[in-house]
Amino acid sequence: MKKLSFVLVILLAFSFFAFAAGGQQGGGAASGGALIGIAMPETHVQRWVKDGNALKAEAEKRGYRAEVQWGNADQTQQNQQIQSFLTQGAKVLVVGCLSDGVGSVIAEAARDKVAVIAYDRIIPNSADYDYYITFNNFKVGQLQAQGIEAALNLASASASAPKYITLFAGSPTDGNSFFFFDGAMSVLNPYIDKGVLKVVGPYPKTSADTANFQRIATENWFPAVAKTRMENLLNADARNVTLDAILSPNDTLARAIIEACRADAKYRTKLPVVTGQDAEFDSAMSIKNGEQYMTVFKDTAKLSEAAILLADQIVKGQAPNIPGAVLASGDLAKIGDTGKKVVKTYLLDPISVTKSNLNVPVDAGFYEDAQASQLR
Ligand code: BGC
């Protein structure tokens, strides 16, 4: 009898372990334990810290292992980080790249059959991946320019009393910079053509004017670069006019530009209308205090959630279905053109935020509680 119960216990134990292992294996095939490598570009722009952490948390929520690294605005460093994800056997890479210099490690990932999702920024000049998830970046630029259009009441401006604007663009190594700029200029060019808006400093009509675009671009999105350029402008081309607006492609640069303006007596009491992007807390405060004019809110919590959902569907061999995102088509398909291939591109919607609707990112839970209470 004793022997029988011993055998029974052993049998039970075996079937339990077999069940547990089977369960785990089932989970493993579905998702469990596979590694997602998350490569983010930089930390000097606040959003990426948040993006990296959110992506990791989302991946873990879905039963993956996840590792996140920030590239410190250095492509060589980011390539080493991605290489290490590959060495560790990552199944999926989520990459917010710095430049097309990432191409060699993306090619390696393709050889290893590792799925790559370009995150927020396209991976340019590569045919070695299939998916891209981002915001409608052309619309981001349109929203910035529409902010200027409304604030300066350009529709009623006349050529005899024109408004003055200076143009800034993001990093020329970041594919997004071209869309932000072209979106903005699609709104501003008609006013410039009519002579009611005058550009102070270089004027690329579109990003295709490479020489002038380079002059207004901001290498690596470094705020110090934008600040110096603004200071130089204030002492040269903008010396004898009062600027009404400055097109700034994001919040980090907007605050640097505002700092430069503040040091100029002309703008001490009234700043030009300065645009931004990312709804960073510091800029939201600046908007609340009547300094920066607007920002573009891109809900990166939703972007990271959608990116990990996409990763999960790819791993499980399911056809991607991303609620809240539209598959880029028609004119917007350009956003997913790497130069070597058009990748499947999912777009989320950006929202314009001024002082009058600062509650939108706050209510979306975009800020920590202590920050949110300062913004209410
Ligand atoms: C992102 C922006 C960000 C910028 C600088 C762009 O690619 O879309 O949200 O402000 O990079 O990091």
CSV table of C-alpha atoms in Angstrom, one decimal, residues 109-257:
chain,number,residue,atom,x,y,z
A,109,ALA,CA,19.4,41.2,-37.4
A,110,ALA,CA,17.8,40.3,-40.8
A,111,ARG,CA,20.4,37.6,-41.3
A,112,ASP,CA,19.6,36.2,-37.9
A,113,LYS,CA,15.9,36.3,-38.6
A,114,VAL,CA,15.3,38.8,-35.8
A,115,ALA,CA,12.3,41.1,-36.5
A,116,VAL,CA,13.0,44.8,-36.4
A,117,ILE,CA,10.5,47.5,-35.7
A,118,ALA,CA,11.6,51.1,-36.4
A,119,TYR,CA,10.3,53.1,-33.5
A,120,ASP,CA,9.2,56.7,-34.0
A,121,ARG,CA,12.1,57.3,-36.4
A,122,ILE,CA,12.5,55.5,-39.7
A,123,ILE,CA,15.7,53.5,-40.3
A,124,PRO,CA,16.8,55.1,-43.5
A,125,ASN,CA,18.4,53.5,-46.5
A,126,SER,CA,17.7,50.0,-45.4
A,127,ALA,CA,15.7,47.2,-47.0
A,128,ASP,CA,16.4,44.8,-44.0
A,129,TYR,CA,13.2,45.3,-42.0
A,130,ASP,CA,9.5,45.4,-42.5
A,131,TYR,CA,7.8,47.5,-39.8
A,132,TYR,CA,7.7,51.1,-38.7
A,133,ILE,CA,5.5,52.7,-36.0
A,134,THR,CA,5.3,56.4,-35.5
A,135,PHE,CA,3.1,59.5,-35.5
A,136,ASN,CA,1.9,61.4,-38.5
A,137,ASN,CA,5.1,63.4,-38.7
A,138,PHE,CA,3.9,65.6,-41.6
A,139,LYS,CA,0.9,66.6,-39.5
A,140,VAL,CA,3.3,67.4,-36.5
A,141,GLY,CA,4.8,70.2,-38.7
A,142,GLN,CA,1.4,71.3,-40.0
A,143,LEU,CA,0.2,71.7,-36.4
A,144,GLN,CA,3.3,73.8,-35.5
A,145,ALA,CA,2.8,76.1,-38.4
A,146,GLN,CA,-1.0,76.3,-37.8
A,147,GLY,CA,-0.1,77.5,-34.3
A,148,ILE,CA,2.0,80.3,-35.8
A,149,GLU,CA,-0.7,81.1,-38.4
A,150,ALA,CA,-3.3,81.5,-35.7
A,151,ALA,CA,-1.2,83.4,-33.2
A,152,LEU,CA,0.0,85.9,-35.8
A,153,ASN,CA,-3.3,86.0,-37.6
A,154,LEU,CA,-1.6,85.5,-40.9
A,155,ALA,CA,-4.8,85.2,-42.8
A,156,SER,CA,-5.4,89.0,-42.2
A,157,ALA,CA,-1.7,90.1,-42.4
A,158,SER,CA,-0.7,92.4,-45.2
A,159,ALA,CA,2.5,92.8,-47.2
A,160,SER,CA,2.8,96.4,-46.0
A,161,ALA,CA,3.1,95.2,-42.4
A,162,PRO,CA,4.7,91.8,-42.8
A,163,LYS,CA,5.4,89.4,-40.0
A,164,TYR,CA,8.9,88.1,-39.4
A,165,ILE,CA,9.9,84.5,-38.8
A,166,THR,CA,13.0,82.4,-38.4
A,167,LEU,CA,13.2,78.7,-39.2
A,168,PHE,CA,14.8,75.9,-37.3
A,169,ALA,CA,14.8,72.2,-38.2
A,170,GLY,CA,15.8,69.0,-36.3
A,171,SER,CA,18.8,66.8,-36.9
A,172,PRO,CA,19.5,66.1,-40.6
A,173,THR,CA,20.4,62.5,-39.6
A,174,ASP,CA,16.8,62.0,-38.4
A,175,GLY,CA,14.3,61.2,-41.1
A,176,ASN,CA,11.5,62.8,-39.1
A,177,SER,CA,13.1,66.3,-39.4
A,178,PHE,CA,12.2,66.4,-43.1
A,179,PHE,CA,8.6,65.6,-42.5
A,180,PHE,CA,8.2,68.0,-39.6
A,181,PHE,CA,9.7,70.8,-41.7
A,182,ASP,CA,7.8,70.0,-44.9
A,183,GLY,CA,4.6,69.8,-43.0
A,184,ALA,CA,5.2,73.2,-41.5
A,185,MET,CA,6.2,74.8,-44.8
A,186,SER,CA,3.1,73.4,-46.5
A,187,VAL,CA,1.2,75.9,-44.3
A,188,LEU,CA,3.7,78.8,-44.2
A,189,ASN,CA,4.8,78.9,-47.9
A,190,PRO,CA,1.6,80.5,-49.2
A,191,TYR,CA,2.0,83.4,-46.7
A,192,ILE,CA,5.7,83.8,-47.6
A,193,ASP,CA,4.7,83.8,-51.3
A,194,LYS,CA,2.2,86.5,-50.7
A,195,GLY,CA,4.8,88.6,-48.9
A,196,VAL,CA,2.9,88.8,-45.6
A,197,LEU,CA,5.4,86.6,-43.9
A,198,LYS,CA,9.1,87.2,-44.3
A,199,VAL,CA,11.9,84.7,-43.4
A,200,VAL,CA,14.8,86.1,-41.5
A,201,GLY,CA,17.9,83.9,-42.1
A,202,PRO,CA,18.1,80.9,-44.5
A,203,TYR,CA,14.9,80.0,-46.3
A,204,PRO,CA,14.6,76.4,-47.6
A,205,LYS,CA,11.2,76.3,-49.2
A,206,THR,CA,11.2,72.6,-48.5
A,207,SER,CA,13.7,70.1,-47.1
A,208,ALA,CA,14.7,69.2,-50.7
A,209,ASP,CA,16.7,72.5,-50.8
A,210,THR,CA,19.5,70.5,-49.1
A,211,ALA,CA,22.0,73.4,-48.8
A,212,ASN,CA,19.6,75.7,-47.0
A,213,PHE,CA,18.1,72.9,-45.0
A,214,GLN,CA,21.5,72.1,-43.6
A,215,ARG,CA,21.9,75.7,-42.5
A,216,ILE,CA,18.7,75.6,-40.4
A,217,ALA,CA,19.2,72.0,-39.2
A,218,THR,CA,20.3,71.2,-35.7
A,219,GLU,CA,22.9,68.4,-35.5
A,220,ASN,CA,21.8,65.6,-33.2
A,221,TRP,CA,19.0,67.8,-31.8
A,222,PHE,CA,21.5,69.4,-29.5
A,223,PRO,CA,20.0,72.4,-27.7
A,224,ALA,CA,23.4,74.1,-27.5
A,225,VAL,CA,23.6,74.1,-31.3
A,226,ALA,CA,20.2,75.7,-31.6
A,227,LYS,CA,21.0,78.3,-28.9
A,228,THR,CA,24.2,79.3,-30.6
A,229,ARG,CA,22.5,79.6,-33.9
A,230,MET,CA,19.8,81.8,-32.4
A,231,GLU,CA,22.4,84.0,-30.7
A,232,ASN,CA,24.2,84.4,-34.0
A,233,LEU,CA,21.0,85.3,-35.8
A,234,LEU,CA,20.1,87.9,-33.2
A,235,ASN,CA,23.4,89.5,-33.8
A,236,ALA,CA,23.3,89.3,-37.6
A,237,ASP,CA,20.2,88.8,-39.9
A,238,ALA,CA,17.7,89.4,-37.1
A,239,ARG,CA,19.4,92.4,-35.7
A,240,ASN,CA,17.3,95.1,-37.3
A,241,VAL,CA,13.9,93.4,-37.1
A,242,THR,CA,11.7,92.2,-34.3
A,243,LEU,CA,10.9,88.5,-34.9
A,244,ASP,CA,7.2,87.6,-34.5
A,245,ALA,CA,7.7,83.8,-34.7
A,246,ILE,CA,10.3,81.1,-34.6
A,247,LEU,CA,9.6,77.7,-36.0
A,248,SER,CA,11.2,75.3,-33.6
A,249,PRO,CA,10.8,71.5,-34.3
A,250,ASN,CA,10.7,70.3,-30.7
A,251,ASP,CA,10.5,71.4,-27.1
A,252,THR,CA,14.1,70.9,-26.1
A,253,LEU,CA,15.2,73.3,-28.9
A,254,ALA,CA,12.3,75.7,-28.2
A,255,ARG,CA,13.6,76.2,-24.7
A,256,ALA,CA,17.1,76.8,-25.9
A,257,ILE,CA,15.9,79.3,-28.5
